[in-house]
Amino acid sequence: MSPVPPILELRGVHKRYTVGAGLLARRRTLTAVSGVSLRLERSEVLGLVGESGCGKSTLARMILGLEEPSEGEVLLDGRPISRLGRLERGRLVQPVFQDPYSSLNPRRNVAAIIGLPLAVHGVGTAAERRDAVAEMLGLVGLAPRHAEAYPSQLSGGQRQRIAIARALVLRPTLVVCDEPTSALDVSVQSQILNLLLDLRERLGLSYLFISHNLAVVQMLAGRVAAMYLGRIVEEGEAERVLGHPRHPYTAALLASVLTPDPSLGLPEMRLGTAFPNPLSVPPGCAFHPRCPAVFDRCPREAPALLPCPEGGRAACHLIEQPEGGPPPPRLVQAA
Ligand code: SF4
């Protein structure tokens, strides 16, 4: 019997864009995603973390089939996504986006919004579709009367519940959650996170959970991958990565959780002034202009993503240093 394939596998995925259109503008290549390889097993939650612009959402769009990789392969359930039909793909992967305000059509009522994927793909009779919508409303904790409401009549939390119901109506195996709580009030965020946890348990879902906020990821993910300028720089069991980060960038992201307001992102730390620019990726380790543990080898040589002794992988020369080498990452809060 052949082994069950992972629900998601990325093999050396790159995404490049040409920018600078027009006769006089110089054409340049923007590399949004660079050589990402990852696996997501069934019923697993993988947290993908990193600052805005690090390539997380581009990666999500390729996993959803909304963009094609420039190089490499995306496999869903062991099959290349490019060879799947729209319905087949829709039954494997669905998105929940950040902003429930803009992702719902204001001119359709809730029943039409949730039932749209079934109608588009011609799944079931009209009566079966009505039943499926009613079931979805119950699953996401809304009352039958909400079926007739319009998005403008609902709260932010209720709208995100509708977006989740719409994502699940085709009964996908994998849900790509791209910052699903960042547009919501803090008091509503935990309700939506608890709903996602509950649905995962009940429906056996796998999540790719994308966020800049490690506090949120910590609540859901069994495994975590950190992205910086299009590359995975650290990956492993959530307990290890969040408890003992081996990459200075992951350590900096983690330190931001300790600030009074985690939504502020990275705290002011001595990470240098060079904010990452995907059009001008620094040579060697791309993080070196901001890294508090930088040493002479870093600007010269890009570190490979190598196994760490305590599990997982990290792309930092420090994990290769013998005893007595440069000191481990030390992050200092600015005065
Ligand atoms: Fe910092 Fe060097 Fe490690 Fe890059 S390779 S994260 S610059 S110590």
CSV table of C-alpha atoms and ligand atoms in Angstrom, one decimal:
chain,number,residue,atom,x,y,z
A,1,MET,CA,0.0,0.0,0.0
A,2,SER,CA,1.5,3.4,-1.0
A,3,PRO,CA,1.9,5.9,1.9
A,4,VAL,CA,-0.7,8.7,2.2
A,5,PRO,CA,0.8,11.9,0.6
A,6,PRO,CA,0.8,15.1,2.6
A,7,ILE,CA,-2.2,17.3,2.0
A,8,LEU,CA,0.3,20.1,0.8
A,9,GLU,CA,3.8,19.9,-0.5
A,10,LEU,CA,5.9,22.7,-1.9
A,11,ARG,CA,9.0,21.7,-3.8
A,12,GLY,CA,11.5,24.5,-4.5
A,13,VAL,CA,8.9,27.1,-5.2
A,14,HIS,CA,10.0,30.5,-6.6
A,15,LYS,CA,7.9,33.5,-7.6
A,16,ARG,CA,9.4,36.4,-9.5
A,17,TYR,CA,7.8,39.5,-10.9
A,18,THR,CA,9.2,41.9,-13.4
A,19,VAL,CA,8.7,45.5,-12.3
A,20,GLY,CA,9.4,48.8,-14.0
A,21,ALA,CA,7.2,48.9,-17.0
A,22,GLY,CA,7.4,51.7,-19.6
A,23,LEU,CA,10.0,52.8,-22.2
A,24,LEU,CA,12.4,54.6,-19.9
A,25,ALA,CA,12.0,52.6,-16.7
A,26,ARG,CA,14.6,50.0,-16.0
A,27,ARG,CA,13.2,46.5,-15.7
A,28,ARG,CA,14.0,44.8,-12.5
A,29,THR,CA,13.2,41.4,-11.0
A,30,LEU,CA,11.4,41.2,-7.7
A,31,THR,CA,11.7,37.8,-6.0
A,32,ALA,CA,8.7,37.5,-3.7
A,33,VAL,CA,9.3,33.8,-2.9
A,34,SER,CA,12.7,32.0,-3.2
A,35,GLY,CA,13.1,28.2,-3.1
A,36,VAL,CA,10.5,27.4,-0.5
A,37,SER,CA,10.0,23.7,0.2
A,38,LEU,CA,7.5,22.7,2.9
A,39,ARG,CA,5.1,19.8,3.8
A,40,LEU,CA,1.8,20.0,5.6
A,41,GLU,CA,0.4,16.6,6.8
A,42,ARG,CA,-3.3,15.9,7.2
A,43,SER,CA,-5.0,17.4,10.3
A,44,GLU,CA,-1.8,19.4,11.0
A,45,VAL,CA,-1.7,23.2,11.6
A,46,LEU,CA,1.3,24.9,10.2
A,47,GLY,CA,1.9,28.5,11.2
A,48,LEU,CA,3.7,30.7,8.7
A,49,VAL,CA,5.0,33.8,10.3
A,50,GLY,CA,7.0,36.9,9.2
A,51,GLU,CA,6.7,40.6,8.7
A,52,SER,CA,4.5,42.2,6.0
A,53,GLY,CA,6.0,41.8,2.6
A,54,CYS,CA,8.0,38.7,3.4
A,55,GLY,CA,6.2,36.6,0.8
A,56,LYS,CA,3.6,34.8,2.9
A,57,SER,CA,0.6,36.0,1.0
A,58,THR,CA,2.3,35.3,-2.4
A,59,LEU,CA,2.9,31.8,-1.2
A,60,ALA,CA,-0.7,31.5,-0.1
A,61,ARG,CA,-1.9,32.6,-3.6
A,62,MET,CA,0.2,29.9,-5.3
A,63,ILE,CA,-1.2,27.3,-2.9
A,64,LEU,CA,-4.7,28.4,-3.8
A,65,GLY,CA,-3.9,28.2,-7.5
A,66,LEU,CA,-4.5,32.0,-7.9
A,67,GLU,CA,-0.9,32.4,-9.2
A,68,GLU,CA,1.6,30.1,-10.8
A,69,PRO,CA,5.1,29.6,-9.5
A,70,SER,CA,7.9,30.9,-11.7
A,71,GLU,CA,9.7,27.7,-10.7
A,72,GLY,CA,9.1,24.6,-8.6
A,73,GLU,CA,5.9,22.7,-7.8
A,74,VAL,CA,2.9,22.9,-5.6
A,75,LEU,CA,1.2,19.5,-4.8
A,76,LEU,CA,-2.2,19.1,-3.2
A,77,ASP,CA,-2.9,15.6,-1.9
A,78,GLY,CA,0.2,14.4,-3.9
A,79,ARG,CA,-1.0,15.9,-7.2
A,80,PRO,CA,0.4,19.0,-9.0
A,81,ILE,CA,-2.1,21.8,-8.5
A,82,SER,CA,-1.7,22.7,-12.2
A,83,ARG,CA,-3.3,19.4,-13.2
A,84,LEU,CA,-6.4,19.8,-10.9
A,85,GLY,CA,-9.7,21.0,-12.2
A,86,ARG,CA,-11.4,23.9,-10.4
A,87,LEU,CA,-13.9,21.8,-8.5
A,88,GLU,CA,-11.2,19.2,-7.5
A,89,ARG,CA,-9.0,22.0,-6.3
A,90,GLY,CA,-11.9,23.7,-4.5
A,91,ARG,CA,-12.6,20.4,-2.6
A,92,LEU,CA,-9.0,20.3,-1.5
A,93,VAL,CA,-8.2,23.9,-0.5
A,94,GLN,CA,-10.1,27.0,0.3
A,95,PRO,CA,-9.1,30.4,1.7
A,96,VAL,CA,-10.2,32.5,4.6
A,97,PHE,CA,-8.8,36.1,4.1
A,98,GLN,CA,-8.0,38.9,6.4
A,99,ASP,CA,-10.7,41.3,5.7
A,100,PRO,CA,-14.3,40.0,6.0
A,101,TYR,CA,-15.5,43.5,5.1
A,102,SER,CA,-14.2,43.4,1.5
A,103,SER,CA,-14.3,39.6,0.9
A,104,LEU,CA,-18.1,39.4,1.1
A,105,ASN,CA,-20.3,40.7,-1.7
A,106,PRO,CA,-22.5,43.4,-0.1
A,107,ARG,CA,-25.3,42.9,-2.6
A,108,ARG,CA,-25.9,39.2,-1.8
A,109,ASN,CA,-27.5,37.8,1.3
A,110,VAL,CA,-25.7,35.4,3.6
A,111,ALA,CA,-27.4,32.3,2.1
A,112,ALA,CA,-26.3,33.3,-1.4
A,113,ILE,CA,-22.8,34.0,-0.2
A,114,ILE,CA,-22.3,30.7,1.6
A,115,GLY,CA,-24.0,28.7,-1.2
A,116,LEU,CA,-22.1,30.4,-4.0
A,117,PRO,CA,-19.3,27.8,-4.3
A,118,LEU,CA,-21.9,25.0,-4.6
A,119,ALA,CA,-23.9,27.0,-7.2
A,120,VAL,CA,-20.8,27.9,-9.2
A,121,HIS,CA,-19.7,24.2,-9.4
A,122,GLY,CA,-23.3,22.9,-9.8
A,123,VAL,CA,-23.1,20.8,-6.7
A,124,GLY,CA,-26.4,19.3,-5.5
A,125,THR,CA,-30.0,20.4,-6.1
A,126,ALA,CA,-31.4,23.8,-4.9
A,127,ALA,CA,-32.9,22.1,-1.9
A,128,GLU,CA,-29.6,20.3,-1.0
A,129,ARG,CA,-27.8,23.6,-1.3
A,130,ARG,CA,-30.2,25.2,1.1
A,131,ASP,CA,-29.7,22.4,3.6
A,132,ALA,CA,-25.9,22.7,3.2
A,133,VAL,CA,-26.1,26.4,3.9
A,134,ALA,CA,-28.2,25.8,7.0
A,135,GLU,CA,-25.7,23.2,8.3
A,136,MET,CA,-22.8,25.6,7.7
A,137,LEU,CA,-24.6,28.4,9.6
A,138,GLY,CA,-25.0,26.1,12.6
A,139,LEU,CA,-21.3,24.9,12.3
A,140,VAL,CA,-20.0,28.4,12.6
A,141,GLY,CA,-22.3,29.4,15.4
A,142,LEU,CA,-24.9,31.5,13.6
A,143,ALA,CA,-28.7,31.3,13.8
A,144,PRO,CA,-30.9,30.3,10.8
A,145,ARG,CA,-32.3,33.8,10.7
A,146,HIS,CA,-28.9,35.1,9.6
A,147,ALA,CA,-29.4,33.4,6.2
A,148,GLU,CA,-31.5,36.3,5.1
A,149,ALA,CA,-29.2,39.1,6.4
A,150,TYR,CA,-26.8,41.2,4.3
A,151,PRO,CA,-23.1,41.7,5.2
A,152,SER,CA,-23.8,45.4,6.2
A,153,GLN,CA,-26.2,44.2,8.9
A,154,LEU,CA,-23.6,42.0,10.6
A,155,SER,CA,-20.7,42.6,13.0
A,156,GLY,CA,-17.1,42.0,12.0
A,157,GLY,CA,-17.0,38.7,13.9
A,158,GLN,CA,-20.2,37.5,12.2
A,159,ARG,CA,-18.9,38.4,8.8
A,160,GLN,CA,-15.7,36.4,9.4
A,161,ARG,CA,-17.9,33.4,10.5
A,162,ILE,CA,-19.8,33.8,7.1
A,163,ALA,CA,-16.4,33.8,5.3
A,164,ILE,CA,-15.4,30.6,7.2
A,165,ALA,CA,-18.8,29.0,6.3
A,166,ARG,CA,-18.3,29.8,2.6
A,167,ALA,CA,-14.8,28.3,2.8
A,168,LEU,CA,-16.0,25.1,4.3
A,169,VAL,CA,-19.2,24.5,2.3
A,170,LEU,CA,-17.3,22.4,-0.3
A,171,ARG,CA,-15.8,20.4,2.6
A,172,PRO,CA,-12.1,21.1,1.7
A,173,THR,CA,-9.3,19.2,3.5
A,174,LEU,CA,-7.0,22.2,3.7
A,175,VAL,CA,-7.9,25.8,4.7
A,176,VAL,CA,-5.4,28.6,4.0
A,177,CYS,CA,-6.1,31.2,6.7
A,178,ASP,CA,-4.3,34.5,5.7
A,179,GLU,CA,-4.3,36.8,8.8
A,180,PRO,CA,-8.0,35.8,9.5
A,181,THR,CA,-8.2,37.8,12.7
A,182,SER,CA,-6.0,40.9,12.1
A,183,ALA,CA,-9.0,43.1,11.0
A,184,LEU,CA,-11.1,42.2,14.0
A,185,ASP,CA,-11.4,43.7,17.5
A,186,VAL,CA,-9.2,42.0,20.1
A,187,SER,CA,-12.3,40.7,21.9
A,188,VAL,CA,-13.6,39.0,18.8
A,189,GLN,CA,-10.2,37.6,17.7
A,190,SER,CA,-10.2,34.8,20.4
A,191,GLN,CA,-13.8,33.8,19.5
A,192,ILE,CA,-12.7,33.3,15.8
A,193,LEU,CA,-9.6,31.4,16.8
A,194,ASN,CA,-11.6,29.1,19.1
A,195,LEU,CA,-14.1,28.5,16.3
A,196,LEU,CA,-11.2,27.6,13.9
A,197,LEU,CA,-9.8,25.2,16.6
A,198,ASP,CA,-13.3,23.6,17.1
A,199,LEU,CA,-13.9,23.2,13.3
A,200,ARG,CA,-10.5,21.6,12.9
A,201,GLU,CA,-11.4,19.0,15.6
A,202,ARG,CA,-14.9,18.3,14.2
A,203,LEU,CA,-14.1,18.2,10.5
A,204,GLY,CA,-10.4,17.0,10.6
A,205,LEU,CA,-9.2,20.1,8.8
A,206,SER,CA,-5.6,21.0,8.1
A,207,TYR,CA,-4.7,24.7,8.3
A,208,LEU,CA,-1.9,26.8,6.8
A,209,PHE,CA,-2.2,29.7,9.3
A,210,ILE,CA,-0.5,32.8,8.1
A,211,SER,CA,0.2,35.6,10.5
A,212,HIS,CA,2.7,38.3,11.5
A,213,ASN,CA,1.6,37.7,15.2
A,214,LEU,CA,3.3,34.8,16.9
A,215,ALA,CA,0.9,35.0,19.9
A,216,VAL,CA,-1.9,34.0,17.6
A,217,VAL,CA,0.1,31.3,15.9
A,218,GLN,CA,1.1,29.9,19.3
A,219,MET,CA,-2.5,29.2,20.0
A,220,LEU,CA,-3.2,27.1,17.0
A,221,ALA,CA,-0.1,25.7,15.3
A,222,GLY,CA,1.7,22.4,15.9
A,223,ARG,CA,4.5,23.4,13.6
A,224,VAL,CA,5.8,26.9,12.7
A,225,ALA,CA,7.8,28.2,9.7
A,226,ALA,CA,9.3,31.7,9.7
A,227,MET,CA,9.8,33.6,6.4
A,228,TYR,CA,12.2,36.5,5.7
A,229,LEU,CA,12.5,38.1,2.3
A,230,GLY,CA,10.9,35.2,0.4
A,231,ARG,CA,12.8,32.4,2.2
A,232,ILE,CA,12.0,30.0,5.0
A,233,VAL,CA,14.7,30.9,7.7
A,234,GLU,CA,13.4,28.5,10.4
A,235,GLU,CA,11.0,25.7,10.7
A,236,GLY,CA,10.1,23.1,13.3
A,237,GLU,CA,7.7,22.0,16.1
A,238,ALA,CA,6.0,25.0,17.5
A,239,GLU,CA,7.1,24.2,21.0
A,240,ARG,CA,10.8,24.2,20.0
A,241,VAL,CA,10.7,27.2,17.5
A,242,LEU,CA,8.7,29.4,19.9
A,243,GLY,CA,10.4,28.2,23.1
A,244,HIS,CA,14.0,28.1,21.7
A,245,PRO,CA,14.3,29.9,18.4
A,246,ARG,CA,17.6,29.2,16.6
A,247,HIS,CA,17.3,32.0,14.1
A,248,PRO,CA,17.8,35.6,15.3
A,249,TYR,CA,14.9,36.7,13.1
A,250,THR,CA,12.5,34.3,14.8
A,251,ALA,CA,13.8,35.4,18.1
A,252,ALA,CA,13.0,39.0,17.1
A,253,LEU,CA,9.5,38.1,16.0
A,254,LEU,CA,9.0,36.2,19.3
A,255,ALA,CA,10.2,39.2,21.3
A,256,SER,CA,7.4,41.3,19.8
A,257,VAL,CA,4.9,39.0,21.5
A,258,LEU,CA,6.3,40.2,24.8
A,259,THR,CA,5.4,43.8,24.1
A,260,PRO,CA,2.2,45.1,25.8
A,261,ASP,CA,0.5,45.3,22.3
A,262,PRO,CA,1.5,42.4,20.1
A,263,SER,CA,-0.2,44.0,17.1
A,264,LEU,CA,2.6,46.6,17.0
A,265,GLY,CA,4.8,43.9,15.4
A,266,LEU,CA,8.6,44.0,15.9
A,267,PRO,CA,9.5,46.0,19.0
A,268,GLU,CA,12.2,48.6,18.7
A,269,MET,CA,15.3,46.5,18.9
A,270,ARG,CA,18.9,46.9,17.8
A,271,LEU,CA,18.3,45.2,14.5
A,272,GLY,CA,19.8,47.9,12.4
A,273,THR,CA,18.1,50.4,10.2
A,274,ALA,CA,18.0,48.6,6.9
A,275,PHE,CA,14.3,47.6,6.4
A,276,PRO,CA,14.1,44.7,3.9
A,277,ASN,CA,13.6,45.5,0.3
A,278,PRO,CA,12.7,42.6,-2.0
A,279,LEU,CA,14.1,44.5,-5.0
A,280,SER,CA,17.5,44.7,-3.3
A,281,VAL,CA,18.1,41.6,-1.3
A,282,PRO,CA,21.4,41.9,0.7
A,283,PRO,CA,24.2,39.5,-0.3
A,284,GLY,CA,25.0,36.5,1.9
A,285,CYS,CA,22.4,36.1,4.7
A,286,ALA,CA,19.6,38.5,3.7
A,287,PHE,CA,19.0,39.3,7.4
A,288,HIS,CA,22.6,40.4,8.1
A,289,PRO,CA,22.0,44.2,8.0
A,290,ARG,CA,19.5,43.9,10.9
A,291,CYS,CA,21.0,40.9,12.7
A,292,PRO,CA,22.4,41.5,16.2
A,293,ALA,CA,24.5,38.4,16.0
A,294,VAL,CA,26.1,39.2,12.6
A,295,PHE,CA,29.7,38.1,12.1
A,296,ASP,CA,32.2,38.2,9.2
A,297,ARG,CA,30.9,35.2,7.3
A,298,CYS,CA,27.3,36.4,7.1
A,299,PRO,CA,27.5,39.1,4.3
A,300,ARG,CA,29.7,36.8,2.2
A,301,GLU,CA,27.8,33.5,2.3
A,302,ALA,CA,24.1,32.6,2.3
A,303,PRO,CA,23.3,30.1,5.0
A,304,ALA,CA,21.5,26.9,3.9
A,305,LEU,CA,18.4,25.6,5.8
A,306,LEU,CA,20.0,22.9,7.8
A,307,PRO,CA,18.7,20.5,10.5
A,308,CYS,CA,19.1,21.8,14.1
A,309,PRO,CA,20.4,19.4,16.8
A,310,GLU,CA,17.2,19.8,18.8
A,311,GLY,CA,14.9,19.3,15.8
A,312,GLY,CA,13.6,21.4,12.9
A,313,ARG,CA,15.7,23.4,10.5
A,314,ALA,CA,17.2,26.9,10.5
A,315,ALA,CA,19.2,29.0,8.0
A,316,CYS,CA,21.8,30.6,10.1
A,317,HIS,CA,25.6,30.1,10.2
A,318,LEU,CA,25.4,30.0,14.0
A,319,ILE,CA,24.0,26.5,14.0
A,320,GLU,CA,27.1,25.3,12.1
A,321,GLN,CA,29.5,26.9,14.5
A,322,PRO,CA,31.7,24.6,16.7
A,323,GLU,CA,31.8,25.0,20.4
A,324,GLY,CA,33.5,28.3,21.2
A,325,GLY,CA,32.4,29.9,18.0
A,326,PRO,CA,30.5,33.3,17.8
A,327,PRO,CA,27.9,33.7,20.6
A,328,PRO,CA,24.2,32.7,20.1
A,329,PRO,CA,21.7,35.3,19.1
A,330,ARG,CA,21.3,37.9,21.8
A,331,LEU,CA,18.5,40.5,21.3
A,332,VAL,CA,18.8,43.7,23.1
A,333,GLN,CA,15.7,46.0,23.8
A,334,ALA,CA,16.5,49.6,22.7
A,335,ALA,CA,16.6,52.0,25.6
B,1,SF4,FE1,22.5,36.6,11.7
B,1,SF4,FE2,24.6,35.6,10.4
B,1,SF4,FE3,22.7,34.0,11.3
B,1,SF4,FE4,22.2,35.6,9.3
B,1,SF4,S1,23.7,33.9,9.3
B,1,SF4,S2,20.9,35.2,11.0
B,1,SF4,S3,23.4,37.4,9.8
B,1,SF4,S4,24.1,35.2,12.5
